[in-house]
Amino acid sequence: MLPEPAPPEIRLEAVLHALADPVRLLIVRALADGHQEMSCIAFDLPVTKSTTTHHFRVLREAGVIRQHRRGTSRMSTLRRDDLAALFPGLLDSVLTGAARQALRLPRH
Amino acid sequence: MLPEPAPPEIRLEAVLHALADPVRLLIVRALADGHQEMSCIAFDLPVTKSTTTHHFRVLREAGVIRQHRRGTSRMSTLRRDDLAALFPGLLDSVLTGAARQALRLPRH
């Protein structure tokens, strides 16, 4: 498992910052939809692999996702329970808001 | 009234970015508690007046607050209805999470 903050170390400001980026929002939405493998999600992102790796690290260090290695891949999961315990309703409202915005805005 | 985005122009990423700062979170919590006058809130913030002005502008340009002049003061209000229509539950979950975190963390 890659290094991550324990729940008491997770800061609201860091979580909001991690979510305040269109690519990272796409990653979080993909994870919420059941995608777990980084290389799989990266396939659909409009950025390079190293940028993708950076975005996953920001999410992990903020406490939004958990990552572990499997062979040459990295598997990622949302820390839904930890986030729900610390900040009830936050992740769900961000996911709902992102889905509504994606319907509302032209694809860019 | 100072310039602000119309509701269709408000972006989730910009709202999250605006909220992803400890001073701006303090401002939003103060506004949610009924404080409206910028100079009144600024009195309690651990930063200079020009930094405070900057933080209010970030919040306004993201669509989180509305500001209008009254004499030499600026009055600020949360755009609760606009945000609730675009991103249901988001502002409330951020306010709840910030209040819980303030209880959990030592004052800094």
Short mmCIF file of C-alpha atoms in Angstrom, two decimals:
data_model
loop_
_atom_site.label_atom_id
_atom_site.label_comp_id
_atom_site.label_asym_id
_atom_site.label_seq_id
_atom_site.Cartn_x
_atom_site.Cartn_y
_atom_site.Cartn_z
CA MET A 1 0.00 0.00 0.00
CA LEU A 2 1.30 3.47 -0.81
CA PRO A 3 1.66 6.07 1.98
CA GLU A 4 -1.53 7.86 2.97
CA PRO A 5 -2.72 10.04 5.84
CA ALA A 6 -4.47 8.37 8.76
CA PRO A 7 -8.03 9.63 9.21
CA PRO A 8 -7.16 12.13 11.99
CA GLU A 9 -4.61 13.69 9.65
CA ILE A 10 -7.05 14.28 6.79
CA ARG A 11 -7.73 18.01 6.39
CA LEU A 12 -10.85 19.45 4.80
CA GLU A 13 -8.82 22.10 2.95
CA ALA A 14 -6.59 19.41 1.39
CA VAL A 15 -9.60 17.31 0.35
CA LEU A 16 -11.27 20.34 -1.27
CA HIS A 17 -8.03 21.29 -3.01
CA ALA A 18 -7.62 17.73 -4.31
CA LEU A 19 -11.15 17.81 -5.70
CA ALA A 20 -10.79 21.32 -7.19
CA ASP A 21 -9.34 20.14 -10.49
CA PRO A 22 -11.20 18.88 -13.56
CA VAL A 23 -8.88 15.90 -14.18
CA ARG A 24 -8.93 14.83 -10.55
CA LEU A 25 -12.72 15.14 -10.53
CA LEU A 26 -12.81 12.81 -13.55
CA ILE A 27 -10.61 10.33 -11.67
CA VAL A 28 -12.82 10.45 -8.58
CA ARG A 29 -15.96 9.99 -10.68
CA ALA A 30 -14.38 7.00 -12.46
CA LEU A 31 -13.43 5.43 -9.12
CA ALA A 32 -16.94 6.04 -7.81
CA ASP A 33 -18.26 4.22 -10.89
CA GLY A 34 -16.23 1.15 -10.03
CA HIS A 35 -13.02 1.61 -12.01
CA GLN A 36 -10.06 0.68 -9.85
CA GLU A 37 -7.03 0.31 -12.02
CA MET A 38 -5.03 3.45 -12.61
CA SER A 39 -3.91 2.46 -16.11
CA CYS A 40 -7.53 1.82 -17.04
CA ILE A 41 -8.71 5.22 -15.90
CA ALA A 42 -5.65 6.95 -17.35
CA PHE A 43 -6.62 5.65 -20.76
CA ASP A 44 -9.54 8.07 -20.84
CA LEU A 45 -7.86 11.15 -19.40
CA PRO A 46 -6.79 14.07 -21.57
CA VAL A 47 -3.30 14.28 -20.01
CA THR A 48 0.02 12.42 -20.06
CA LYS A 49 0.77 9.40 -17.89
CA SER A 50 3.14 11.34 -15.62
CA THR A 51 0.52 14.05 -15.09
CA THR A 52 -1.99 11.34 -14.30
CA THR A 53 0.39 9.86 -11.73
CA HIS A 54 0.74 13.30 -10.16
CA HIS A 55 -3.04 13.73 -9.92
CA PHE A 56 -3.45 10.33 -8.26
CA ARG A 57 -0.74 11.25 -5.77
CA VAL A 58 -2.47 14.53 -4.86
CA LEU A 59 -5.70 12.59 -4.25
CA ARG A 60 -3.88 9.97 -2.15
CA GLU A 61 -1.91 12.44 -0.06
CA ALA A 62 -5.08 14.41 0.66
CA GLY A 63 -6.80 11.23 1.89
CA VAL A 64 -9.35 10.99 -0.93
CA ILE A 65 -8.08 7.70 -2.39
CA ARG A 66 -6.05 4.68 -1.32
CA GLN A 67 -3.56 3.02 -3.69
CA HIS A 68 -1.80 -0.30 -3.72
CA ARG A 69 0.41 -1.99 -6.27
CA ARG A 70 -0.69 -5.11 -8.12
CA GLY A 71 2.02 -6.33 -10.44
CA THR A 72 2.94 -3.33 -12.55
CA SER A 73 -0.40 -1.60 -12.01
CA ARG A 74 -1.67 0.62 -9.26
CA MET A 75 -5.14 -0.05 -7.97
CA SER A 76 -7.01 2.87 -6.49
CA THR A 77 -10.09 3.06 -4.33
CA LEU A 78 -12.02 5.98 -2.89
CA ARG A 79 -11.79 6.30 0.90
CA ARG A 80 -15.56 6.65 1.09
CA ASP A 81 -15.91 5.49 4.70
CA ASP A 82 -13.10 7.63 6.06
CA LEU A 83 -14.37 10.71 4.23
CA ALA A 84 -17.99 10.07 5.22
CA ALA A 85 -16.97 9.79 8.89
CA LEU A 86 -14.94 13.01 8.81
CA PHE A 87 -17.02 15.11 6.39
CA PRO A 88 -20.52 13.65 6.10
CA GLY A 89 -22.13 14.18 2.72
CA LEU A 90 -19.15 15.96 1.17
CA LEU A 91 -18.00 13.35 -1.34
CA ASP A 92 -21.54 12.51 -2.40
CA SER A 93 -22.43 16.16 -2.96
CA VAL A 94 -19.25 16.68 -5.01
CA LEU A 95 -20.00 13.59 -7.13
CA THR A 96 -23.59 14.72 -7.66
CA GLY A 97 -22.49 18.25 -8.48
CA ALA A 98 -19.87 17.01 -10.94
CA ALA A 99 -22.38 14.76 -12.69
CA ARG A 100 -24.89 17.61 -12.99
CA GLN A 101 -22.22 19.97 -14.26
CA ALA A 102 -21.07 17.43 -16.88
CA LEU A 103 -24.64 17.35 -18.24
CA ARG A 104 -24.90 21.12 -18.19
CA LEU A 105 -21.59 22.08 -19.78
CA PRO A 106 -20.35 21.34 -23.30
CA ARG A 107 -17.57 18.78 -23.31
CA HIS A 108 -14.15 20.44 -23.33
CA MET B 1 -23.08 45.22 -6.49
CA LEU B 2 -19.64 43.94 -7.42
CA PRO B 3 -19.17 41.71 -10.50
CA GLU B 4 -20.04 38.06 -10.01
CA PRO B 5 -20.69 35.03 -12.23
CA ALA B 6 -24.26 34.27 -13.23
CA PRO B 7 -25.40 30.84 -11.98
CA PRO B 8 -24.76 29.04 -15.31
CA GLU B 9 -21.18 30.30 -15.18
CA ILE B 10 -20.43 28.94 -11.70
CA ARG B 11 -18.01 26.01 -11.93
CA LEU B 12 -17.71 23.27 -9.32
CA GLU B 13 -13.90 23.30 -9.59
CA ALA B 14 -13.79 27.05 -8.86
CA VAL B 15 -16.15 26.70 -5.89
CA LEU B 16 -14.03 23.88 -4.43
CA HIS B 17 -10.85 25.86 -5.00
CA ALA B 18 -12.38 28.92 -3.31
CA LEU B 19 -13.31 26.79 -0.29
CA ALA B 20 -9.93 24.99 -0.15
CA ASP B 21 -8.25 27.60 2.02
CA PRO B 22 -8.38 27.96 5.80
CA VAL B 23 -8.94 31.74 5.79
CA ARG B 24 -11.65 31.54 3.14
CA LEU B 25 -13.32 28.75 5.10
CA LEU B 26 -13.33 31.02 8.17
CA ILE B 27 -14.95 33.77 6.07
CA VAL B 28 -17.62 31.41 4.74
CA ARG B 29 -18.35 30.10 8.24
CA ALA B 30 -18.66 33.67 9.55
CA LEU B 31 -21.06 34.56 6.74
CA ALA B 32 -23.08 31.42 7.42
CA ASP B 33 -23.31 32.53 11.06
CA GLY B 34 -24.90 35.81 10.02
CA HIS B 35 -21.95 38.17 9.77
CA GLN B 36 -22.29 40.29 6.66
CA GLU B 37 -19.89 43.16 6.85
CA MET B 38 -16.43 42.53 5.47
CA SER B 39 -14.68 44.87 7.92
CA CYS B 40 -16.41 43.09 10.78
CA ILE B 41 -15.27 39.64 9.69
CA ALA B 42 -11.79 40.91 8.77
CA PHE B 43 -11.32 41.99 12.36
CA ASP B 44 -11.05 38.36 13.42
CA LEU B 45 -8.88 37.02 10.60
CA PRO B 46 -5.19 36.27 11.06
CA VAL B 47 -4.18 38.12 7.88
CA THR B 48 -3.78 41.68 6.60
CA LYS B 49 -6.64 43.73 5.18
CA SER B 50 -5.37 43.46 1.60
CA THR B 51 -5.07 39.68 1.90
CA THR B 52 -8.59 39.61 3.29
CA THR B 53 -9.81 41.65 0.31
CA HIS B 54 -8.14 39.14 -2.00
CA HIS B 55 -9.82 36.19 -0.28
CA PHE B 56 -13.24 37.82 -0.55
CA ARG B 57 -12.64 38.44 -4.25
CA VAL B 58 -11.73 34.78 -4.85
CA LEU B 59 -14.97 33.76 -3.12
CA ARG B 60 -17.00 36.27 -5.14
CA GLU B 61 -15.46 35.41 -8.50
CA ALA B 62 -16.06 31.71 -7.86
CA GLY B 63 -19.76 32.41 -7.15
CA VAL B 64 -19.65 31.52 -3.44
CA ILE B 65 -20.49 35.00 -2.14
CA ARG B 66 -22.14 38.20 -3.34
CA GLN B 67 -20.79 41.62 -2.38
CA HIS B 68 -22.17 45.12 -2.49
CA ARG B 69 -20.89 48.43 -1.22
CA ARG B 70 -22.58 50.26 1.63
CA GLY B 71 -20.80 53.54 2.31
CA THR B 72 -17.16 52.64 2.80
CA SER B 73 -17.91 49.04 3.76
CA ARG B 74 -18.52 45.95 1.68
CA MET B 75 -21.37 43.73 2.67
CA SER B 76 -21.07 40.06 1.77
CA THR B 77 -23.61 37.28 1.65
CA LEU B 78 -23.34 33.61 0.81
CA ARG B 79 -25.06 32.63 -2.45
CA ARG B 80 -26.79 29.77 -0.66
CA ASP B 81 -29.69 29.42 -3.09
CA ASP B 82 -27.56 29.53 -6.23
CA LEU B 83 -25.10 27.00 -4.83
CA ALA B 84 -27.85 24.72 -3.52
CA ALA B 85 -29.50 24.70 -6.96
CA LEU B 86 -26.27 23.88 -8.77
CA PHE B 87 -24.55 21.63 -6.22
CA PRO B 88 -27.12 20.31 -3.74
CA GLY B 89 -25.75 19.70 -0.27
CA LEU B 90 -22.23 20.88 -1.07
CA LEU B 91 -22.09 24.08 0.97
CA ASP B 92 -23.83 22.49 3.94
CA SER B 93 -21.46 19.52 3.97
CA VAL B 94 -18.44 21.85 3.78
CA LEU B 95 -19.80 23.98 6.65
CA THR B 96 -20.51 20.88 8.74
CA GLY B 97 -17.09 19.39 7.94
CA ALA B 98 -15.33 22.65 8.81
CA ALA B 99 -17.17 22.91 12.13
CA ARG B 100 -16.29 19.31 13.02
CA GLN B 101 -12.67 19.84 12.04
CA ALA B 102 -12.45 23.00 14.15
CA LEU B 103 -13.53 20.96 17.17
CA ARG B 104 -11.10 18.17 16.33
CA LEU B 105 -7.96 20.17 15.60
CA PRO B 106 -5.99 22.41 17.93
CA ARG B 107 -6.34 26.06 17.05
CA HIS B 108 -3.50 27.21 14.80
#
